[in-house]
Coordinates of C-alpha atoms in Angstrom, one line a residue:
Chain A
M1 CA 52.1 71.6 -7.8
E2 CA 54.5 69.2 -6.3
E3 CA 56.8 71.9 -5.0
N4 CA 53.9 73.1 -2.9
K5 CA 53.7 69.7 -1.2
I6 CA 55.6 70.8 1.8
E7 CA 54.2 70.0 5.2
D8 CA 53.2 73.5 6.3
V9 CA 51.4 72.4 9.4
K10 CA 53.0 70.2 12.0
T11 CA 50.8 67.9 14.0
M12 CA 52.3 66.0 16.9
P13 CA 50.6 63.8 19.5
V14 CA 50.9 65.5 22.9
T15 CA 53.1 63.4 25.1
K16 CA 51.7 60.3 26.7
E17 CA 52.3 61.8 30.2
A18 CA 50.2 64.9 29.4
E19 CA 47.4 62.8 28.0
A20 CA 47.5 60.3 30.9
A21 CA 47.4 63.2 33.4
R22 CA 44.3 64.6 31.8
M23 CA 42.7 61.1 31.7
D24 CA 43.5 60.7 35.4
V25 CA 41.7 64.0 36.2
E26 CA 38.7 62.8 34.3
A27 CA 38.8 59.4 35.9
T28 CA 38.4 60.9 39.3
R29 CA 35.0 62.0 38.1
G30 CA 34.1 58.4 37.4
E31 CA 34.6 58.5 33.7
T32 CA 37.1 56.4 31.8
F33 CA 38.8 57.4 28.6
V34 CA 40.3 55.6 25.7
T35 CA 42.3 56.9 22.8
P36 CA 40.4 57.2 19.5
R37 CA 41.9 56.2 16.2
V38 CA 42.6 59.2 14.1
D39 CA 43.5 60.1 10.6
I40 CA 45.0 63.5 9.7
Y41 CA 45.7 64.7 6.2
E42 CA 46.6 68.0 4.8
T43 CA 45.5 69.8 1.7
D44 CA 46.7 73.1 0.3
D45 CA 44.1 75.0 2.3
E46 CA 43.4 72.9 5.4
L47 CA 44.2 70.2 7.8
V48 CA 41.5 67.5 8.1
L49 CA 41.3 65.3 11.2
T50 CA 38.9 62.3 11.4
A51 CA 38.4 60.4 14.6
D52 CA 36.4 57.2 15.3
V53 CA 34.2 58.0 18.3
P54 CA 31.4 55.4 18.1
G55 CA 28.6 55.7 20.6
T56 CA 28.9 59.5 21.1
T57 CA 26.5 62.3 20.1
K58 CA 27.3 65.8 19.3
E59 CA 26.2 67.0 22.7
G60 CA 29.0 65.1 24.2
V61 CA 31.8 66.3 22.0
E62 CA 34.2 69.1 23.0
V63 CA 36.9 70.4 20.7
G64 CA 39.3 73.0 21.8
L65 CA 42.5 74.6 20.6
E66 CA 44.5 76.5 23.1
D67 CA 48.2 77.3 23.2
G68 CA 48.8 75.2 20.2
V69 CA 47.2 72.1 21.7
L70 CA 44.1 70.7 20.0
E71 CA 42.0 68.7 22.4
I72 CA 39.3 66.3 21.5
T73 CA 36.9 65.0 24.2
A74 CA 33.9 62.8 23.3
H75 CA 31.9 61.7 26.2
R76 CA 30.0 58.5 25.9
K77 CA 27.0 57.4 27.9
A78 CA 26.9 53.9 29.3
E79 CA 25.7 51.3 26.8
S80 CA 22.0 50.6 26.8
P81 CA 21.9 47.4 28.9
G82 CA 23.6 49.4 31.6
S83 CA 25.3 46.4 33.1
E84 CA 28.8 45.1 32.8
P85 CA 29.1 43.1 29.6
D86 CA 29.3 39.3 30.0
Y87 CA 31.8 39.2 27.2
A88 CA 33.8 42.2 26.2
E89 CA 36.1 43.2 23.4
Y90 CA 35.9 46.9 23.7
R91 CA 35.4 49.3 26.6
P92 CA 32.4 51.6 26.1
A93 CA 34.5 54.5 27.4
S94 CA 34.7 58.1 26.5
F95 CA 37.4 59.3 24.1
Y96 CA 40.2 61.8 24.7
R97 CA 43.1 62.8 22.5
A98 CA 45.3 65.8 22.2
F99 CA 47.6 67.0 19.5
S100 CA 50.0 69.9 19.4
V101 CA 49.3 71.9 16.2
S102 CA 51.6 74.5 14.9
D103 CA 50.2 78.1 14.9
A104 CA 49.7 77.8 11.2
V105 CA 46.1 76.8 11.8
D106 CA 43.4 79.5 11.9
A107 CA 41.8 78.6 15.3
E108 CA 38.8 80.8 14.7
K109 CA 37.7 78.9 11.7
I110 CA 37.9 75.3 12.9
D111 CA 34.8 73.3 11.9
A112 CA 33.7 70.2 13.6
S113 CA 31.0 67.7 12.5
L114 CA 29.9 64.3 13.8
A115 CA 28.2 61.6 11.8
D116 CA 27.8 57.9 12.4
G117 CA 30.3 58.0 15.2
V118 CA 33.0 59.7 13.2
L119 CA 34.2 63.2 14.2
T120 CA 35.6 65.3 11.4
L121 CA 37.5 68.5 12.1
T122 CA 38.5 70.9 9.4
L123 CA 41.3 73.2 10.4
P124 CA 41.9 75.9 7.8
K125 CA 45.4 77.1 7.5
A126 CA 46.2 80.6 8.5
P127 CA 46.9 82.7 5.4
K128 CA 50.6 82.9 6.1
A129 CA 50.9 79.1 6.0
K130 CA 49.4 78.8 2.6
P131 CA 52.0 78.7 -0.2
R132 CA 52.1 82.2 -1.6
K133 CA 53.3 83.2 -5.0
I134 CA 55.0 86.5 -4.9
E135 CA 54.5 88.5 -8.0
V136 CA 57.5 90.4 -9.2
R137 CA 56.6 93.7 -10.5
G138 CA 58.5 95.4 -13.2
G139 CA 59.8 98.9 -12.3
Chain E
M1 CA 42.0 50.9 35.7
A2 CA 39.3 48.3 35.1
I3 CA 40.2 45.6 32.7
F4 CA 37.7 43.4 30.8
R5 CA 36.3 40.5 32.6
W6 CA 37.1 37.2 31.0
T7 CA 35.7 34.9 33.6
W8 CA 32.3 34.2 32.2
D9 CA 32.2 30.5 31.3
P10 CA 29.1 30.2 29.1
W11 CA 30.8 32.3 26.5
R12 CA 33.8 30.1 26.2
D13 CA 32.2 28.9 23.0
L14 CA 32.4 32.3 21.5
R15 CA 36.1 32.6 22.2
G16 CA 36.5 29.0 21.2
L17 CA 35.2 29.7 17.7
R18 CA 37.7 32.4 17.2
E19 CA 40.5 30.2 18.4
D20 CA 39.4 27.5 16.1
I21 CA 39.5 29.8 13.1
E22 CA 42.8 31.2 14.1
R23 CA 44.2 27.7 14.5
A24 CA 42.8 26.6 11.1
F25 CA 44.8 29.4 9.5
G26 CA 47.9 28.6 11.6
R27 CA 47.9 31.9 13.3
F28 CA 46.8 31.1 16.7
G29 CA 48.4 33.3 19.3
R30 CA 49.6 35.8 16.9
D31 CA 48.4 39.2 16.1
L32 CA 46.4 38.9 13.0
G33 CA 46.9 41.3 10.2
V34 CA 44.0 41.1 7.7
G35 CA 40.9 39.6 9.2
K36 CA 41.4 41.0 12.6
E37 CA 38.5 40.5 15.0
K38 CA 36.4 43.3 13.7
P39 CA 34.1 44.8 14.5
A40 CA 34.8 44.6 18.2
V41 CA 31.7 43.3 20.1
N42 CA 30.4 43.3 23.6
V43 CA 27.7 40.8 24.7
Y44 CA 25.2 41.4 27.5
Q45 CA 23.0 38.7 28.9
D46 CA 19.7 39.1 30.7
D47 CA 16.7 37.0 31.6
E48 CA 15.0 37.7 28.3
G49 CA 17.9 37.2 25.9
L50 CA 21.1 38.6 24.6
T51 CA 22.2 42.0 23.4
V52 CA 25.3 42.2 21.1
T53 CA 26.8 45.6 20.5
A54 CA 29.4 46.3 17.9
E55 CA 31.5 49.4 17.2
V56 CA 31.1 50.3 13.5
P57 CA 32.0 54.0 13.2
G58 CA 31.5 55.5 9.7
V59 CA 29.5 52.5 8.5
K60 CA 26.1 53.3 6.9
A61 CA 23.1 51.1 7.5
G62 CA 23.2 50.0 3.9
D63 CA 26.7 48.7 4.3
L64 CA 25.9 46.6 7.2
A65 CA 24.6 43.0 7.2
V66 CA 23.5 41.1 10.2
E67 CA 22.5 37.4 9.8
A68 CA 21.4 35.0 12.5
E69 CA 21.2 31.5 11.4
G70 CA 21.2 28.4 13.6
D71 CA 23.8 29.1 16.2
A72 CA 25.8 31.7 14.3
L73 CA 25.4 35.4 14.3
T74 CA 27.4 37.1 11.5
I75 CA 28.0 40.8 11.3
T76 CA 29.5 42.2 8.1
A77 CA 30.3 45.8 7.7
R78 CA 31.9 47.8 4.9
R79 CA 33.5 51.2 5.3
A80 CA 34.6 53.1 2.3
A81 CA 37.9 54.8 2.3
P82 CA 37.8 58.6 1.6
E83 CA 38.4 59.3 -2.0
G84 CA 41.0 61.6 -3.6
I85 CA 43.4 61.7 -0.8
E86 CA 46.9 60.7 -1.7
D87 CA 49.2 58.8 0.6
S88 CA 51.6 61.8 0.7
M89 CA 48.9 64.0 2.2
Y90 CA 48.6 62.0 5.4
H91 CA 50.2 63.0 8.6
R92 CA 48.7 60.2 10.5
R93 CA 46.7 57.1 9.4
E94 CA 45.3 54.9 12.1
R95 CA 41.8 54.1 10.9
E96 CA 41.0 51.1 8.7
F97 CA 38.8 50.7 5.8
G98 CA 37.3 47.9 3.7
E99 CA 35.1 45.0 4.7
F100 CA 35.1 43.6 8.2
S101 CA 33.3 40.5 9.3
R102 CA 32.6 38.8 12.6
E103 CA 31.0 35.6 13.4
L104 CA 29.8 34.8 16.9
K105 CA 28.6 31.4 18.0
L106 CA 25.3 31.7 19.8
P107 CA 24.1 29.7 22.8
A108 CA 21.1 27.5 22.3
G109 CA 17.6 28.7 23.1
L110 CA 17.5 32.0 21.2
D111 CA 14.7 32.9 18.8
T112 CA 16.6 33.8 15.7
E113 CA 13.4 34.8 13.9
K114 CA 12.9 37.7 16.3
V115 CA 16.3 39.3 16.1
V116 CA 16.2 43.1 15.9
A117 CA 19.2 45.1 14.8
S118 CA 19.6 48.9 15.0
L119 CA 22.4 51.3 14.2
A120 CA 23.0 54.7 15.9
D121 CA 26.0 56.9 16.2
G122 CA 28.3 54.2 14.8
L123 CA 27.2 51.6 17.2
L124 CA 25.3 48.5 16.1
T125 CA 22.9 46.9 18.6
V126 CA 21.5 43.4 18.0
R127 CA 18.9 42.1 20.3
L128 CA 18.4 38.3 20.3
P129 CA 15.4 37.3 22.5
K130 CA 15.2 33.9 24.1
A131 CA 12.8 31.4 22.6
E132 CA 9.6 31.0 24.5
T133 CA 10.5 27.4 25.1
A134 CA 13.8 28.3 26.6
K135 CA 12.4 30.5 29.3
P136 CA 12.0 29.0 32.7
R137 CA 8.5 27.8 33.4
K138 CA 6.9 27.6 36.7
I139 CA 5.3 24.2 37.1
E140 CA 2.3 24.2 39.3
V141 CA 2.2 21.3 41.7
R142 CA -1.3 20.1 42.1
A143 CA -2.4 18.4 45.1
G144 CA -3.6 14.8 44.4

């Protein structure tokens, strides 16, 4: 199986400038964004992305894949006390992150689920990206 | 872009404790590897008490412990690493797993018997009401 362990799908963070531009657009609407921590791993059949997005609910999560760019936006409501924290270590901001994903992902079949503040995206590989064994037929 | 406010004096204790710990381990002023300040907390104060919120994504209620004793609030959370995924399969690995613990020094006058903790969407909220004796009382002045 080891020989199949080639990285079929490339994932690259979208440039900081592009992300920052998007965040600025959102910021004009009075919403601030932070970058969520993300794990990405690849199996033979799919790419799995998990992101820590605490404080968000599924109604506030948007996932899109367009032109090879996977965008994750998780809107977060203000924390319950509603006021500025008196002591702060994290910003209760919304989350935004974008990755460029090679076209080896089957965009139609992306699955997203949210549980306990963790977003899990399953991106199945398009058939052509799966390792294929070509059978040689005898004449 | 708004930056955290660090100007609130009554909470100097809270930072002080962390610095004490870091000094004790000879790491003051350096970025800590293991034992980072986790989970990150925010503290809100109002007339009736304190609300402490902590980001604990992926932590189940059963893997979370909140203890309030004397002037210390301890939050311990454990997040299990996903199983069966080999290092070589990762494209990107930023999230951390294992056990995290935080201790906060509380101000005087809270009723630690009445602490309520709740967990929703990866966010822990701990409410610590003020003790009745600590609330301001209006003293009636009687005419003699």
